[in-house]
Coordinates of C-alpha atoms in Angstrom, one line a residue:
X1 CA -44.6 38.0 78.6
X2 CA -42.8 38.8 81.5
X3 CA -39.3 37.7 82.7
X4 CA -38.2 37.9 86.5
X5 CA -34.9 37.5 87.9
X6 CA -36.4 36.3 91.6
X7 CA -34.5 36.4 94.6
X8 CA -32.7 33.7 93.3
X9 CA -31.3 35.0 90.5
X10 CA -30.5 38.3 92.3
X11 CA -27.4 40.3 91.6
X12 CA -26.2 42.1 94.6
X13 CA -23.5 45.0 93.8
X14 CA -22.6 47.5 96.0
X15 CA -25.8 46.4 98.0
X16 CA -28.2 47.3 95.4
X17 CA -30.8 44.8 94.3
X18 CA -31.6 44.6 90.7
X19 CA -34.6 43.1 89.0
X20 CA -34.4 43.1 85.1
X21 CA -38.0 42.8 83.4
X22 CA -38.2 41.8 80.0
X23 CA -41.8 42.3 78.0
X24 CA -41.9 41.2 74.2
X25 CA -45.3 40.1 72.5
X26 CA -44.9 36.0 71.8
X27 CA -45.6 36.4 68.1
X28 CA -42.8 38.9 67.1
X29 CA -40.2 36.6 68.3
X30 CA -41.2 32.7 68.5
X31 CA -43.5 32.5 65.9
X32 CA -41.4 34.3 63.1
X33 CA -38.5 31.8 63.4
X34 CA -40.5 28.7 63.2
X35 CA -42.4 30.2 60.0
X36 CA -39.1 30.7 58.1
X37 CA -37.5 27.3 59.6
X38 CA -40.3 25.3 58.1
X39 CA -40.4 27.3 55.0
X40 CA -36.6 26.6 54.0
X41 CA -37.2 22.8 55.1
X42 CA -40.4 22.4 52.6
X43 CA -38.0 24.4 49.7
X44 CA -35.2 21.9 50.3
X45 CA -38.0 19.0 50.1
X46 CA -39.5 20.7 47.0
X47 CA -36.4 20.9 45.2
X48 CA -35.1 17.7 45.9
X49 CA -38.1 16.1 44.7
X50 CA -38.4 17.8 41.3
X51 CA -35.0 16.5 41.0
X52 CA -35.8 12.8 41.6
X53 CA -38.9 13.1 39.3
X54 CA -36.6 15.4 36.9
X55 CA -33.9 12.4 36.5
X56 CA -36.5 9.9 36.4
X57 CA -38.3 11.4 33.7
X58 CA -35.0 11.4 31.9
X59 CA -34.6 7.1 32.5
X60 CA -37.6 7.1 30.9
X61 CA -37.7 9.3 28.1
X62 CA -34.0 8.7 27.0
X63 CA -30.6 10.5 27.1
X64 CA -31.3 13.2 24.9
X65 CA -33.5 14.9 27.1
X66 CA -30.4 15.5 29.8
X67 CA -27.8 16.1 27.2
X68 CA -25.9 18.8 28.1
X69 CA -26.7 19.3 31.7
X70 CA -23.4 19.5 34.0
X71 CA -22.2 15.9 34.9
X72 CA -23.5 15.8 38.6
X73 CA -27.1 16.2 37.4
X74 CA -27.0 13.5 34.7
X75 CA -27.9 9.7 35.5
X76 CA -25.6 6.9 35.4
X77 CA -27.1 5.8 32.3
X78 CA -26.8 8.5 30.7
X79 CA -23.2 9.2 31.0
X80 CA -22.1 5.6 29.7
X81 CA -24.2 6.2 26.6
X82 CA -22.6 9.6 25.9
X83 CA -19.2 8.0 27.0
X84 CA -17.0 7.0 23.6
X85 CA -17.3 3.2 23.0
X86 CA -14.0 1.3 24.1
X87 CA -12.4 -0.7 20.8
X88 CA -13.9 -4.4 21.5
X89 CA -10.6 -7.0 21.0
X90 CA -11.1 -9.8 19.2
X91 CA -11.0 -13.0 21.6
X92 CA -6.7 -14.4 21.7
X93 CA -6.6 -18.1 19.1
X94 CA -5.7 -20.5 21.6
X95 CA -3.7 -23.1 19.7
X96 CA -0.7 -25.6 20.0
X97 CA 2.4 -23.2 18.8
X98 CA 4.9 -25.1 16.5
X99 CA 7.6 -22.5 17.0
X100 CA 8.8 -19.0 16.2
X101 CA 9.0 -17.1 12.8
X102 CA 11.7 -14.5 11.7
X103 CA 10.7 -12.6 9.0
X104 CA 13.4 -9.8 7.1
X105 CA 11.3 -8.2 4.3
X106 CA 13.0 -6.7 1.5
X107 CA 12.3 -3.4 -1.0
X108 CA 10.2 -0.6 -0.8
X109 CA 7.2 -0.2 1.4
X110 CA 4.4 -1.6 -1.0
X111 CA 7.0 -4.7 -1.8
X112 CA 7.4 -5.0 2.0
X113 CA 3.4 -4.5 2.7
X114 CA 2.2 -7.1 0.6
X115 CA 5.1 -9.6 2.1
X116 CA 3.6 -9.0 5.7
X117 CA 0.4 -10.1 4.7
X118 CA 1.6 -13.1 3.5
X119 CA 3.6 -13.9 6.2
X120 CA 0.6 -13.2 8.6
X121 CA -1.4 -15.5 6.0
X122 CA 1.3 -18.3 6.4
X123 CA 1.9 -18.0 10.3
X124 CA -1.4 -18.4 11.0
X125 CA -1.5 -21.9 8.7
X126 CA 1.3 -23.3 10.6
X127 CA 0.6 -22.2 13.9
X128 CA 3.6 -20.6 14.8
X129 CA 4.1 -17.3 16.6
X130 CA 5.1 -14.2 14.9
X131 CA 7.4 -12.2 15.3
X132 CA 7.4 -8.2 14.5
X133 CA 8.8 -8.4 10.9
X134 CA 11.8 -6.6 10.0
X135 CA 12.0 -4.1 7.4
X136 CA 14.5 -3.6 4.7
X137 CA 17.5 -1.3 5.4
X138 CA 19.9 -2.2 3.1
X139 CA 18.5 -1.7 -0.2
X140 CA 19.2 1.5 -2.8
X141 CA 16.6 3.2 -0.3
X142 CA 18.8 2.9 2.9
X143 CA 15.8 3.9 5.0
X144 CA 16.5 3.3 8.7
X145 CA 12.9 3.0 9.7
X146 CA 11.7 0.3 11.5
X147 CA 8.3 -1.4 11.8
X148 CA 7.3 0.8 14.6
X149 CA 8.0 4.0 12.8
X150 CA 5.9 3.2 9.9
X151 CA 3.5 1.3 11.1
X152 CA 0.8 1.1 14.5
X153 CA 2.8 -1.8 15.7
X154 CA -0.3 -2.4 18.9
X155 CA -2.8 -2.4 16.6
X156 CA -1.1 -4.6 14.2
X157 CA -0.7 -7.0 17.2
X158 CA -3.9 -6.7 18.8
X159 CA -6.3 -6.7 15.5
X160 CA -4.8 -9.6 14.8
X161 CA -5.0 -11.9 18.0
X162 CA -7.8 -14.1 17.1
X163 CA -6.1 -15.1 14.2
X164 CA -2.2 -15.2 15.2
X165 CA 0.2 -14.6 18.1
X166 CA 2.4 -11.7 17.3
X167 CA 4.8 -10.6 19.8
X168 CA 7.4 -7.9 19.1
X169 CA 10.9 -9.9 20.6
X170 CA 11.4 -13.2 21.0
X171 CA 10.9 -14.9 24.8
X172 CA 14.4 -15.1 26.2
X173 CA 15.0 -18.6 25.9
X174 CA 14.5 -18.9 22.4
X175 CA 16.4 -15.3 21.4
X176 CA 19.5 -17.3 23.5
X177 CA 19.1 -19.6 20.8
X178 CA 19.0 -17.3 18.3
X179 CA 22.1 -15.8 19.5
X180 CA 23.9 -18.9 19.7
X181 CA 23.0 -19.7 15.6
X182 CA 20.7 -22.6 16.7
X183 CA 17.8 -21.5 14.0
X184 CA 17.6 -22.0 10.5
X185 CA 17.2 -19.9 7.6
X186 CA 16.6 -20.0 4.0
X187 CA 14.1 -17.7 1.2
X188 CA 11.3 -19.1 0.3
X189 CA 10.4 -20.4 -3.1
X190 CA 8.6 -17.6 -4.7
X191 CA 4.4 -18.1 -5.7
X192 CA 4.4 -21.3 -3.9
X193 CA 1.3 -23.0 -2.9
X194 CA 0.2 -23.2 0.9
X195 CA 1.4 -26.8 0.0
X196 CA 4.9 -25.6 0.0
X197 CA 4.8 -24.0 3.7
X198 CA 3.2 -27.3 4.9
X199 CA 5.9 -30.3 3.4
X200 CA 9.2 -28.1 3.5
X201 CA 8.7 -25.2 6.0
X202 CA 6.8 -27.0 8.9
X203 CA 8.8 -29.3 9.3
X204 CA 12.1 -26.9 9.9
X205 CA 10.0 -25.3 12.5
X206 CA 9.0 -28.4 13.9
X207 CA 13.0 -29.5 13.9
X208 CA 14.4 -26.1 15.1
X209 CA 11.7 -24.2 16.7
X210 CA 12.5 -20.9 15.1
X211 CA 13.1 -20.7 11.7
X212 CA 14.0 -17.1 10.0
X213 CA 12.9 -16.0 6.2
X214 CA 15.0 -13.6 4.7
X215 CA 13.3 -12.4 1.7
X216 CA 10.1 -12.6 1.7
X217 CA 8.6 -10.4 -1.4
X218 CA 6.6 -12.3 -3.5
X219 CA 6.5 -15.8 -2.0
X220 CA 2.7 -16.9 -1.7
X221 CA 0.9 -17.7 -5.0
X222 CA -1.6 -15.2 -6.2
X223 CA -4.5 -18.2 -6.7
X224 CA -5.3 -21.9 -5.8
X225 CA -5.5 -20.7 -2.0
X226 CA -8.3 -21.3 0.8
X227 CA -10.7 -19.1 1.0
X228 CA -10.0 -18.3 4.6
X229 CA -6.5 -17.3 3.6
X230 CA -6.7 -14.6 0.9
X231 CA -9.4 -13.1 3.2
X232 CA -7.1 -12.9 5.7
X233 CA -3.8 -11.3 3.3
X234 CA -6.7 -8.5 3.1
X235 CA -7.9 -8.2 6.5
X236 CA -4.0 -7.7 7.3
X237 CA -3.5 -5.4 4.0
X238 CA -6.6 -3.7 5.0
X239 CA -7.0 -3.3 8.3
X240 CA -4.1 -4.6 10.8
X241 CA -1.4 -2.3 8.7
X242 CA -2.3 1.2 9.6
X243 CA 0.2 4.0 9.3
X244 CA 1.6 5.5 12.6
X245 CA -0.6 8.8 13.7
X246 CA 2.4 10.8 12.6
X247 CA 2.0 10.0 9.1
X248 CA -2.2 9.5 9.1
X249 CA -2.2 12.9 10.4
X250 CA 0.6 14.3 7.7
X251 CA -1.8 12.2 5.1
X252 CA -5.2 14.3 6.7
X253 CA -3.7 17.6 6.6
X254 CA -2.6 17.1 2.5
X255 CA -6.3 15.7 1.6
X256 CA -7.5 18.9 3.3
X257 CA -5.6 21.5 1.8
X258 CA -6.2 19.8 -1.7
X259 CA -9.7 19.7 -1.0
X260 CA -10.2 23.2 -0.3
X261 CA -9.3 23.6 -4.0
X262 CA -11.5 21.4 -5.3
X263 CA -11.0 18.4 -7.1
X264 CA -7.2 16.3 -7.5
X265 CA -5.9 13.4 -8.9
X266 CA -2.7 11.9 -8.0
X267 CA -0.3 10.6 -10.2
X268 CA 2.4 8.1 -9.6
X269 CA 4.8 9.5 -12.0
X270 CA 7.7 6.4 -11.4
X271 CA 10.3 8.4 -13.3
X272 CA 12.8 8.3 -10.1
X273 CA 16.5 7.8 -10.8
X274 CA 16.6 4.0 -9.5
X275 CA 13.2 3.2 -11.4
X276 CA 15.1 3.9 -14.3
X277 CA 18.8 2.5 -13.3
X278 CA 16.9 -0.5 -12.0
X279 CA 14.8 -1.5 -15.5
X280 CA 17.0 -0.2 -17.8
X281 CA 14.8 2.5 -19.7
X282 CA 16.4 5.0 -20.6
X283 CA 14.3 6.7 -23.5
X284 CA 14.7 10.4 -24.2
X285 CA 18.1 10.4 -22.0
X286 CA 20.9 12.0 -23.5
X287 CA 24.3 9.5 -23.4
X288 CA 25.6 11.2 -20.5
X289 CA 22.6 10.1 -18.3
X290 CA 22.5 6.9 -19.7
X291 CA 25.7 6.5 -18.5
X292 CA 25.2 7.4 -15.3
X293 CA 22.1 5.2 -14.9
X294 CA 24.4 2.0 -16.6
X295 CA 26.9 2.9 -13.8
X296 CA 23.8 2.5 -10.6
X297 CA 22.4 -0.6 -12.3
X298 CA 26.1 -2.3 -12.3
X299 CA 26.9 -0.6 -8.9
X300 CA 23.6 -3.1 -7.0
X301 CA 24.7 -6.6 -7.2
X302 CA 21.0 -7.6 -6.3
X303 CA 19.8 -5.8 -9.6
X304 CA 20.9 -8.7 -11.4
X305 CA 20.0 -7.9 -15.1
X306 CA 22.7 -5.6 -16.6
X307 CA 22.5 -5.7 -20.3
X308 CA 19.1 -4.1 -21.4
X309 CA 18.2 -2.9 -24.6
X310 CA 16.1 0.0 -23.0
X311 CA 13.9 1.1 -26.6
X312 CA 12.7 -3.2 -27.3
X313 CA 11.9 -2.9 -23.5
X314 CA 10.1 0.3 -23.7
X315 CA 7.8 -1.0 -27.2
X316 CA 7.1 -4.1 -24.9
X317 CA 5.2 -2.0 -22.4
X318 CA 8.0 -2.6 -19.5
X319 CA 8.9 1.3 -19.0
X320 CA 7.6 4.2 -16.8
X321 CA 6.3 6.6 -19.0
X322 CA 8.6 10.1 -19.5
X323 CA 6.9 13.1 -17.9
X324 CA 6.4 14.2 -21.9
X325 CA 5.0 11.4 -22.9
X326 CA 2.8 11.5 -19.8
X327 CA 1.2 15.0 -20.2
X328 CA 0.5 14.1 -23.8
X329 CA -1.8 11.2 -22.4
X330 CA -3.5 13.2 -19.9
X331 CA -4.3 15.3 -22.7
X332 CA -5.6 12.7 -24.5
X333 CA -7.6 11.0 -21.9
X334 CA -9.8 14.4 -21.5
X335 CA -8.3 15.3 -18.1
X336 CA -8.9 18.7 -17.4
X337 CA -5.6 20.9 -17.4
X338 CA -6.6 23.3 -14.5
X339 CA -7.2 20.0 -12.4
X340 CA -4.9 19.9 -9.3
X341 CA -2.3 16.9 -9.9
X342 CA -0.8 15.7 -7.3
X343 CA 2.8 13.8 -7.7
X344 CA 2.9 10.8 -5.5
X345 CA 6.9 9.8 -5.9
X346 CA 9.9 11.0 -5.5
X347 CA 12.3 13.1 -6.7
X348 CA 11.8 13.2 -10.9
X349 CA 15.0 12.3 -12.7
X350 CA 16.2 15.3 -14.3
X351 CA 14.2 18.1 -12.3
X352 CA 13.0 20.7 -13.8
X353 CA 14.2 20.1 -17.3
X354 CA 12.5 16.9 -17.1
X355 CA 8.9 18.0 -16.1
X356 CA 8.9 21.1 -18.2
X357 CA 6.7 19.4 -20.5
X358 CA 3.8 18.3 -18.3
X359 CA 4.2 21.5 -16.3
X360 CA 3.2 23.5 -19.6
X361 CA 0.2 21.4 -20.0
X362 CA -1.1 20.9 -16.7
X363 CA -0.1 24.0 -14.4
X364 CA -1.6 22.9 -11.0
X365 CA 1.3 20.4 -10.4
X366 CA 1.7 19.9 -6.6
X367 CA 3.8 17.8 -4.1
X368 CA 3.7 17.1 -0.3
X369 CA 7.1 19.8 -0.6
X370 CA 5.0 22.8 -2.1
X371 CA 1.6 22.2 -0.1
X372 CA 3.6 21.8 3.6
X373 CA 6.0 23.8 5.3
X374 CA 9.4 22.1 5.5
X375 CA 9.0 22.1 9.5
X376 CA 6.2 19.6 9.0
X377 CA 8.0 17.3 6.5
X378 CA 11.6 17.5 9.1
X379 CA 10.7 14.8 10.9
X380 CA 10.0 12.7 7.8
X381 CA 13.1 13.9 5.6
X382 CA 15.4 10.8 4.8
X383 CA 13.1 7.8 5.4
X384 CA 11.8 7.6 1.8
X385 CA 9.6 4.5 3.3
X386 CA 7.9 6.8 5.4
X387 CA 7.2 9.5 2.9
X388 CA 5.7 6.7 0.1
X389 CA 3.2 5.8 2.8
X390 CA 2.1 9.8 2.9
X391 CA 1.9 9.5 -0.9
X392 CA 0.2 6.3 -0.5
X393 CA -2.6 8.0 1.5
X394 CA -3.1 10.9 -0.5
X395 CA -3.4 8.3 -3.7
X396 CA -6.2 6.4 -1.9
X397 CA -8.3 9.4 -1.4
X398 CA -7.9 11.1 -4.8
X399 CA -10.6 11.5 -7.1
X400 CA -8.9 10.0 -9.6
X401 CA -5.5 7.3 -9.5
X402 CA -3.4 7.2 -12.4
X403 CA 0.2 5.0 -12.1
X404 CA 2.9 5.4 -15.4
X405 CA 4.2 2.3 -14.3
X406 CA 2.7 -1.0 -12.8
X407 CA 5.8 -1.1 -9.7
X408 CA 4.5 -2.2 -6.3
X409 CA 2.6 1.0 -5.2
X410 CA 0.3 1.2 -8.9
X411 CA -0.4 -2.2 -7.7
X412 CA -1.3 -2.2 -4.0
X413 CA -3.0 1.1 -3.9
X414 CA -5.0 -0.3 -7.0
X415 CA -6.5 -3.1 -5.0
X416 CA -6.9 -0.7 -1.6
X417 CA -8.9 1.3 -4.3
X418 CA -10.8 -1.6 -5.3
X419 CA -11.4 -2.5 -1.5
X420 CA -12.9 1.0 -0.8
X421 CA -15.4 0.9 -3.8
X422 CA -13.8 0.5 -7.1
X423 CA -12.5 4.0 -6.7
X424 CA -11.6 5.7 -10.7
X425 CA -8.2 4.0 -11.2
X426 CA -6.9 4.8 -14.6
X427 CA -4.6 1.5 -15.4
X428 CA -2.5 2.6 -18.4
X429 CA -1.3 0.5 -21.4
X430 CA 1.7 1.2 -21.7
X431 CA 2.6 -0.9 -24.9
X432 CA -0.2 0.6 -27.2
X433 CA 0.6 3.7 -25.7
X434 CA 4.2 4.2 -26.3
X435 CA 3.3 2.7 -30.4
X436 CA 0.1 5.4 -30.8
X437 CA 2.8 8.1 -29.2
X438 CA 5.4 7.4 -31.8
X439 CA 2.8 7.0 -34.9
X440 CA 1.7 10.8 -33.1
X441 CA 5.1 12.1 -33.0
X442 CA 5.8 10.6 -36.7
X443 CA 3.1 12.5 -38.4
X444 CA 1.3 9.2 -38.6
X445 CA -2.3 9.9 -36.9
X446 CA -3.8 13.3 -36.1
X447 CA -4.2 14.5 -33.1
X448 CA -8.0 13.5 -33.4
X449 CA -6.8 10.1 -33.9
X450 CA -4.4 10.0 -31.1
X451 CA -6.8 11.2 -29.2
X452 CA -10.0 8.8 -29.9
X453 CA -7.7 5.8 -30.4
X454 CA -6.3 6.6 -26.4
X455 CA -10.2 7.3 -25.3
X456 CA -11.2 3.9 -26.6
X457 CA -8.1 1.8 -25.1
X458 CA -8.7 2.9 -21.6
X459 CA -12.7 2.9 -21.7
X460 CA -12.8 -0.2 -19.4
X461 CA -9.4 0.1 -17.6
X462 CA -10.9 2.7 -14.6
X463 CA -10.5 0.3 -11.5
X464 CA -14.2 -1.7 -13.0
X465 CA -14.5 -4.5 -11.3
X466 CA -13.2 -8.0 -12.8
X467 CA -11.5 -10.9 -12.2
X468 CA -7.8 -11.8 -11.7
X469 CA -6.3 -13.5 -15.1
X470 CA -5.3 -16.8 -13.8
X471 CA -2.2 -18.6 -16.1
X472 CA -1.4 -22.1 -14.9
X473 CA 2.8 -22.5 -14.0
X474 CA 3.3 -18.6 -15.0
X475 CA 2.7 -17.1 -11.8
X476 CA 4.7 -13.7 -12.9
X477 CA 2.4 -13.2 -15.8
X478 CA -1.0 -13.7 -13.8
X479 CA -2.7 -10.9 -12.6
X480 CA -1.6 -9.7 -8.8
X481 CA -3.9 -10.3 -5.9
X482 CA -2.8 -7.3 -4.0
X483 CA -3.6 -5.7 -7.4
X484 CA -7.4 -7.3 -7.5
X485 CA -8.3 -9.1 -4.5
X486 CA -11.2 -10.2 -5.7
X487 CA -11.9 -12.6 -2.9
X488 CA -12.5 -9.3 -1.0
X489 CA -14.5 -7.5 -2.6
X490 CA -18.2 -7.4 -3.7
X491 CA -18.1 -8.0 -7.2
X492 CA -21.2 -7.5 -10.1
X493 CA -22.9 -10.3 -11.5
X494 CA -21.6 -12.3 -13.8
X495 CA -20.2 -12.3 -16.4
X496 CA -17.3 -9.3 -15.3
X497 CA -14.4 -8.6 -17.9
X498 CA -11.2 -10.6 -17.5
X499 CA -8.7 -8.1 -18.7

């Protein structure tokens, strides 16, 4: 080919004509370039095709077969099935509300857990709106917490909303009343019937619009209930009461460490100094700690029985077990005395001195204080409500449960235990035990004795399931619900034992 610059495109300098000829064959310069042009289109095309058939192929084979390729290769699909399901809320109860209820619950956490759910349980009946209860601050526990720091106040609220309205304050116009004393408050009559909430408490609320209970332990019967109510004490109990993430994760990091040992049971040794001030037992106290104890039970004006005779109360089965007497039944029940054993209460009256005994026996003795560092118990350190609801998570996961004492916690983590699959609960009887440890200590049976006659006693006392003893107009002396809610739980054929 041949290029000309013609007389047209002439370039005259210094009068000098110039005529520039060009000669390149056609194919090393045109027909190169349209080769590699067309070659990087059909690429492109290629690889955009594979892709279409590529993520196609995935639609129809499932998910797994683009798991882990980088997000902007994987389908729509397939990223909202690898996506964590959001919690589904149940649907809000959409009722007629017949007012506003106050609840202040009073004692220790387990006293204050089982009061929730019945005031959850009774709410609902009524169809009022709750509000956030209030814990206890003014006992012998002084614990400042509130319901927020123990417990995952949203979830409580939210789990709950198809079955009551819980708000945390009150809506301004009613707190006004409130603040001006324009509510009404009384206790409730303890164990009363669902009865009692309908004739006398509606129709305060009715009246007043806001009505406050201020103790509240105690106050829904244990039987004779709908159905639909004791199923709903344990949904709450169960489900809507779960500990902050503060003290879940506390809980978490305990069960692990044990667990990397092997094996653990926790024992609720309830030999703390107001267990002991408050019933009156003061066995195997010298006179200058019985004195001391006399002093606390006078210095509470709700502990309202003063004069105890602690040894008739201790043959009646109404005392914690010592820490001896304790590691003498351990011994006698066959449990192993390298096992871990984990103490789920508080300080021991008496230290040191005082646990000797069951130290010697069973070695592997550990608390929440010797398996943390204190840095991860600071934030925890004077809210003793907060640390029972550590213990109370370690005690649901350990292999075996054993209480000294039948106080709130032995009960409510019982029937948790119960709940999660009639986990080995070892229930202590505490009046033939304290006679077969005195005929022991008096020379009376042989150890082999001791031993067999404690073996037998408990052989059907491991958390089995059974049903609740029911005794008509003695409420007290019936078996608790929160201890066996038996409503709850899948129970064995008939016929189950009834002690």
């Amino acid at each position: 080919m041949v290029l000309k610059w013609g007389k047209d495109y002439c370039c005259d300098t210094k009068g000098i004509k110039m005529e520039l000829k060009v000669e390149k064959h056609e194919t090393l310069i045109i027909r190169p370039r349209i080769k590699m042009w067309m070659a990087r289109a059909i690429t492109i095309v290629l690889l955009w095709t594979s892709l279409v058939q590529l993520i196609a192929l995935g639609e129809l084979l499932g998910p797994s077969l683009l798991r882990g390729m980088p997000y902007c290769f994987s389908s729509p699909s397939v990223d909202k099935f690898l996506a964590p399901a959001k919690a589904v809320l149940p649907p809000k109860r959409i009722y007629r509300n017949n007012g506003y209820l106050l609840v202040s619950c009073n004692g220790g956490l387990n006293q204050m857990r089982s009061a929730i759910c019945d005031m959850v349980a009774i709410a609902r009946h009524l169809n009022v709106t709750l509000i956030v209860p209030e814990l206890d601050k003014a006992s012998f526990w002084a614990d400042s917490s509130d319901f927020k720091d123990i417990f995952d106040v949203d979830h409580f609220i939210t789990s709950l909303r198809d079955e009551v309205r819980i708000i945390k304050i009150l809506p301004p116009k009613i707190k006004k009343r409130v603040e001006l004393g324009l509510l009404y408050s009384m206790p409730p009559i303890s164990w009363s019937n669902i009865s009692y909430y309908e004739n006398q408490v509606l129709p305060l609320l009715l009246k007043h619009k806001v009505i406050h209970l201020n103790r509240t332990d105690a106050r829904l019967a244990n039987n004779g209930l709908p159905a639909e109510i004791q199923k709903l004490r344990c949904r709450v109990n169960f489900n809507a009461l779960r500990f902050t993430t503060q003290i879940e994760e506390l809980g978490r990091r305990i069960v692990k460490v044990l667990r990397e040992k092997g094996p653990f049971l926790a024992l609720h040794l309830r030999y703390e100094m107001d267990m002991l001030a408050f019933s009156g037992c003061t066995h195997d106290c010298d006179s200058k700690e019985e004195e001391e104890l006399t002093r606390m039970r006078y210095a509470y004006p709700g502990w309202k029985e003063k004069v105890i005779n602690s040894e008739l109360k201790r043959k009646e089965g109404l005392c914690p077990l010592t820490p001896e007497e304790t590691a003498l039944v351990l011994s006698a029940l066959g449990i192993d005395h390298n096992v871990q054993i984990y103490i789920a209460s508080g300080e021991i009256y008496g230290g040191e001195k005082r646990m000797a005994s069951l130290l010697g026996e069973f070695p592997n003795l550990v608390r929440k204080e010797t398996l943390l560092e204190p840095s991860e118990l600071m934030y925890f350190q004077n809210h003793s409500s907060q640390m029972a609801a550590v213990d109370y998570l370690v005690s649901l996961e350990s292999d075996i449960f054993i209480p000294t004492y039948d106080g709130n916690m032995a009960k409510v983590v019982e029937g948790h235990r119960r709940f999660l699959g009639f986990k080995k609960t070892i229930l202590l009887d505490r009046r033939l035990l304290v006679n077969l440890i005195d005929q022991y200590y008096n020379g009376l049976l042989s150890w082999d004795e001791f031993f067999t006659a404690v073996k037998e006693a408990h052989a059907y006392r491991m958390g089995s399931p059974k049903r609740r003893i029911i005794i008509p107009d003695k409420p007290k002396e019936e078996d608790y619900f929160y201890a066996n809610p038996q409503e709850c739980l899948q129970l064995l054929d008939e016929p189950l034992e009834s002690t």
